[in-house]
Each structure stands twice: as C-alpha cells, then as structure tokens.
Short mmCIF file of C-alpha atoms in Angstrom, two decimals:
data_model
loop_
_atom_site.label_atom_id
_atom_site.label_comp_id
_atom_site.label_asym_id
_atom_site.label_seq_id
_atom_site.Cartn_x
_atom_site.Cartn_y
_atom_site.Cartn_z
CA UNK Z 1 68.82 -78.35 -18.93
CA UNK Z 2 68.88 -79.49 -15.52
CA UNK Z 3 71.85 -78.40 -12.80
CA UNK Z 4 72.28 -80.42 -10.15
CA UNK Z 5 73.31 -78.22 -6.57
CA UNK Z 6 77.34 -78.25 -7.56
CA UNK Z 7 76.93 -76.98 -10.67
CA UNK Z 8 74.50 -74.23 -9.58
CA UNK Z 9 77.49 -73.14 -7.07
CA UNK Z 10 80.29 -73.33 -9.55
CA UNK Z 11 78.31 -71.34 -11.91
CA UNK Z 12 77.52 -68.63 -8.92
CA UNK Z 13 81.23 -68.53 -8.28
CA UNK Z 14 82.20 -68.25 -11.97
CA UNK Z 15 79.93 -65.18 -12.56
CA UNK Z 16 80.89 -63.64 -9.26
CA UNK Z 17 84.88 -64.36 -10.34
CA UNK Z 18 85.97 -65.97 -13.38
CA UNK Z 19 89.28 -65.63 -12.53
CA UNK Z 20 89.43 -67.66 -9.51
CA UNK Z 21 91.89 -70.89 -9.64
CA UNK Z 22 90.20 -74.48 -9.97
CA UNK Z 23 92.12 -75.25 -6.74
CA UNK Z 24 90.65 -72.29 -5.08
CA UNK Z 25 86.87 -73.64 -6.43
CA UNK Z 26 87.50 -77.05 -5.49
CA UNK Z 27 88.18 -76.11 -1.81
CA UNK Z 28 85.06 -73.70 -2.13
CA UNK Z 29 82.35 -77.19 -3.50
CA UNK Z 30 84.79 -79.61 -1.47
CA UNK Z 31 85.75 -81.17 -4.69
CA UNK Z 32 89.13 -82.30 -6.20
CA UNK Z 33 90.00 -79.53 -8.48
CA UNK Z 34 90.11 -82.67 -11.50
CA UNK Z 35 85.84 -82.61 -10.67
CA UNK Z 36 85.91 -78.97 -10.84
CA UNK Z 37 87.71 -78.90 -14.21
CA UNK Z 38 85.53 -81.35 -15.51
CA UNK Z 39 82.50 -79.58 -14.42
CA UNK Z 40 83.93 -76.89 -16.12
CA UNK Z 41 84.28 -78.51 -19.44
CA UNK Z 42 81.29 -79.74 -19.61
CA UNK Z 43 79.18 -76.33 -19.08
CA UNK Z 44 81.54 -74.93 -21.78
CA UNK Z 45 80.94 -77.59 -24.44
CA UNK Z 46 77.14 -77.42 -23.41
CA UNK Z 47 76.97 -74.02 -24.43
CA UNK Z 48 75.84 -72.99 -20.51
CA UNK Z 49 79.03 -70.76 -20.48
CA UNK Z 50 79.77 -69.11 -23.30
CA UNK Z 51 82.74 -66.58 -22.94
CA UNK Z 52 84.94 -64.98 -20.13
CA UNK Z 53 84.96 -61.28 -19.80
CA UNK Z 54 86.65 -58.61 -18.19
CA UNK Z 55 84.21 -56.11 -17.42
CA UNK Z 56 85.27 -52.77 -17.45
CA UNK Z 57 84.47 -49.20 -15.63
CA UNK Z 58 82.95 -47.05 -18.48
CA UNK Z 59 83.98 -43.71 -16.10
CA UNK Z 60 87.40 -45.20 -16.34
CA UNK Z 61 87.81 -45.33 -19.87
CA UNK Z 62 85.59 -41.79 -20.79
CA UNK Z 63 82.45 -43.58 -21.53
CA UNK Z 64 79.90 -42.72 -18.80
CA UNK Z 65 77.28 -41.15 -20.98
CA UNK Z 66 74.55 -43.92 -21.35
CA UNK Z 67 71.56 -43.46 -23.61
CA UNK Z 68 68.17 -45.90 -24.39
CA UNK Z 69 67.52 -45.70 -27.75
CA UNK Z 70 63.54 -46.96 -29.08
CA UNK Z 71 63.80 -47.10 -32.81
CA UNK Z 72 60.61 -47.67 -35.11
CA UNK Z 73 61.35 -48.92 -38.79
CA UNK Z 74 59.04 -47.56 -41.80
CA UNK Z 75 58.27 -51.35 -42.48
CA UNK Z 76 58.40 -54.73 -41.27
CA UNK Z 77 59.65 -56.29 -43.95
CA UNK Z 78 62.19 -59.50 -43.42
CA UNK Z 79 64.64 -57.39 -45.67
CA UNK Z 80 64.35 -54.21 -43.69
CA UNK Z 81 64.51 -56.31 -40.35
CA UNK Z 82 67.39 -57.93 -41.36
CA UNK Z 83 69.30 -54.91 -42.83
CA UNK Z 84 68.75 -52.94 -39.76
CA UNK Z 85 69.67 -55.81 -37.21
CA UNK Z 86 73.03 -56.05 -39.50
CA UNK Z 87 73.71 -52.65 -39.79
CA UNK Z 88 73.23 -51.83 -35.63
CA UNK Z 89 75.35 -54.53 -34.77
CA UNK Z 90 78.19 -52.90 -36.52
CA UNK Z 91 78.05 -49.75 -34.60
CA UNK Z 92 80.82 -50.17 -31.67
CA UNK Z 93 78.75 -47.44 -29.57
CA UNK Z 94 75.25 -49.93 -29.29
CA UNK Z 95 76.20 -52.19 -26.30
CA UNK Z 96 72.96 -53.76 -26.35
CA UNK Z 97 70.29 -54.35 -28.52
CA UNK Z 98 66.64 -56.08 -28.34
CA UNK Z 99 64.21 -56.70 -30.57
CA UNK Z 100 60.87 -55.61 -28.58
CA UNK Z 101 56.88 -55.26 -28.88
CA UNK Z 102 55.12 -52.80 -28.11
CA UNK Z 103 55.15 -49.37 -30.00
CA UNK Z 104 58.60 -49.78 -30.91
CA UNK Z 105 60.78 -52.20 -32.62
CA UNK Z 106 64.33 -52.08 -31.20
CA UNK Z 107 65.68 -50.89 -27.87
CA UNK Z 108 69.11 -49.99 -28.03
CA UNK Z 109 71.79 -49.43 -25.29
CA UNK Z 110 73.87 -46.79 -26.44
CA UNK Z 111 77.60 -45.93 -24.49
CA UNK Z 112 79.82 -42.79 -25.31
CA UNK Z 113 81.85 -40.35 -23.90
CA UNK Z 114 79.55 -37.27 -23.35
CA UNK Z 115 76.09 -35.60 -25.09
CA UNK Z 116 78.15 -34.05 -28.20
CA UNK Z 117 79.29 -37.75 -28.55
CA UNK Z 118 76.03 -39.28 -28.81
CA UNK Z 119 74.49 -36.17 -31.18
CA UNK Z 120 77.68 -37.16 -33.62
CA UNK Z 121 76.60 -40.79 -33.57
CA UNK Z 122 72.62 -40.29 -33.45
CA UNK Z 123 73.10 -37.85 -36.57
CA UNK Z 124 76.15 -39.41 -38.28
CA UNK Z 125 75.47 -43.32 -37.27
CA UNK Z 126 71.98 -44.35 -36.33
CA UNK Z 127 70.28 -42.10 -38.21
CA UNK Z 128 72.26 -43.11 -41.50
CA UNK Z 129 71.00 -46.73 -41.29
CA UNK Z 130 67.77 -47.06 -44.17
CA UNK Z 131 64.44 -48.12 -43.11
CA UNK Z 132 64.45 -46.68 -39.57
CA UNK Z 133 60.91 -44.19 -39.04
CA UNK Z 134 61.73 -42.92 -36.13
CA UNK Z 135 63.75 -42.64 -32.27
CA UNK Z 136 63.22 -41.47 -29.15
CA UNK Z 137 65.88 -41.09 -26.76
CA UNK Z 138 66.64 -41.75 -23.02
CA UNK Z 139 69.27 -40.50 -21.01
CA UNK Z 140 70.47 -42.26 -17.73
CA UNK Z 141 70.67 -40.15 -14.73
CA UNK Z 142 72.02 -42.33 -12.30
CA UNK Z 143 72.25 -46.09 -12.67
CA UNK Z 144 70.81 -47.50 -9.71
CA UNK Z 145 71.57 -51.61 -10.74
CA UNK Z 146 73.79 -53.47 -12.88
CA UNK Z 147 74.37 -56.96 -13.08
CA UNK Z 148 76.01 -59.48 -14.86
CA UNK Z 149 75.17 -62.25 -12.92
CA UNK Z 150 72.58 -64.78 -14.21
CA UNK Z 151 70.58 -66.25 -10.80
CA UNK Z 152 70.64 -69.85 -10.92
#
C-alpha cells in the first residue's frame, strides 16, 4: 500500500496523539478538517489503523516487573502449536507474544507486579499449559526504549 506525503503526516501525528481534534490536524497538513476526516476513514476501513489506545504507565498501576519468556514445545505438531498459541493468549499477564526461529519457539513478554508475581504465574500459569519442553527466563533491568510508533 502506497501513502502519499499527507497521509504519512497524519499517520505520524495519530501515533504521536490520537487524541488530537481533526480541526487541530487540519491546521497541522493545511487541510480542511472534512479532508482530514476523510483521510481518516479511509486508513481505518483499509485496515492501516486498526485501534486507538490509551497507553498506560505500568509503575502507575503496580506492574513494573517485566520478564522475556523463550518457551520450547516437546513437538511441533499443528495441534500442539495451535493449543499453545490458544492457551498463551488467554493469560492477561503475556503482553506480547511471537512466534520465533531459532532455538526456541515462542518469545513471550511477560508484565506483573513484582518477582513473587511472576513465580505464581510461571508455576501456576505458563507452566500448566501441555506441550511446552522447556523456558528460560529474562528479567529487564532497565528499559532503555519503548515505542509505539510505527516510522512511516
């Protein structure tokens, strides 16, 4: 899909500020704020934007401790892949989960509220879930980057 120079701004501004008025968007591209919402509509129904979020401060709400989960299933199998890929998706604490080469199968970004936190959901969540061989775990120390911004 090709963006023409407009669109590549309004989508810069969008990530940067969702919540920032047409009016205030069409003064930034110099365009009536009709061209803006139009703009708008059609990156939504094209599937280019695909949700609005408020993103939160995890030390604000008790959840600073971050972890990097690799997990290694017994088999390949379609049936085991698909289990597991069901199963993780259900856990609330895995923010973020990929499907990866290399030695392991799935990297998981885990969020909770301290080490005792994630030792109650490694031995009473993850490690419940059939088919998985085994995990090795990451702890973040500092987090040096995080974006949520897409360059266009």
């Amino acid at each position: 899909m090709s963006f023409d120079i407009i669109d590549k701004k309004l989508l810069t501004y969008l990530q940067t500020d969702c919540k920032q008025t047409n009016k205030e968007l069409s003064n930034k591209l110099n365009l009536s704020v009709t061209a803006v919402y139009e703009r708008i509509k059609k990156l939504e129904n094209q599937g280019v934007i695909s949700n609005y979020v408020a993103l939160v401060k995890k030390e604000k709400v008790e959840k600073s401790f971050v972890a990097f989960c690799h997990i290694k299933l017994i088999q390949h199998t379609q049936d085991y892949v698909v289990k597991f890929e069901k199963e993780v998706a259900n856990l609330v604490e895995v923010m973020e989960c990929y499907h990866i080469s290399g030695d392991y199968d799935y990297l998981l970004k885990v969020i909770v509220e301290d080490m005792e936190a994630f030792r109650e959901f490694m031995v009473n969540k993850l490690t419940s879930i059939n088919h998985i061989g085994s995990t090795h775990s990451m702890f973040v120390i500092n987090e040096v980057k995080h974006g949520t911004a897409i360059n266009i």
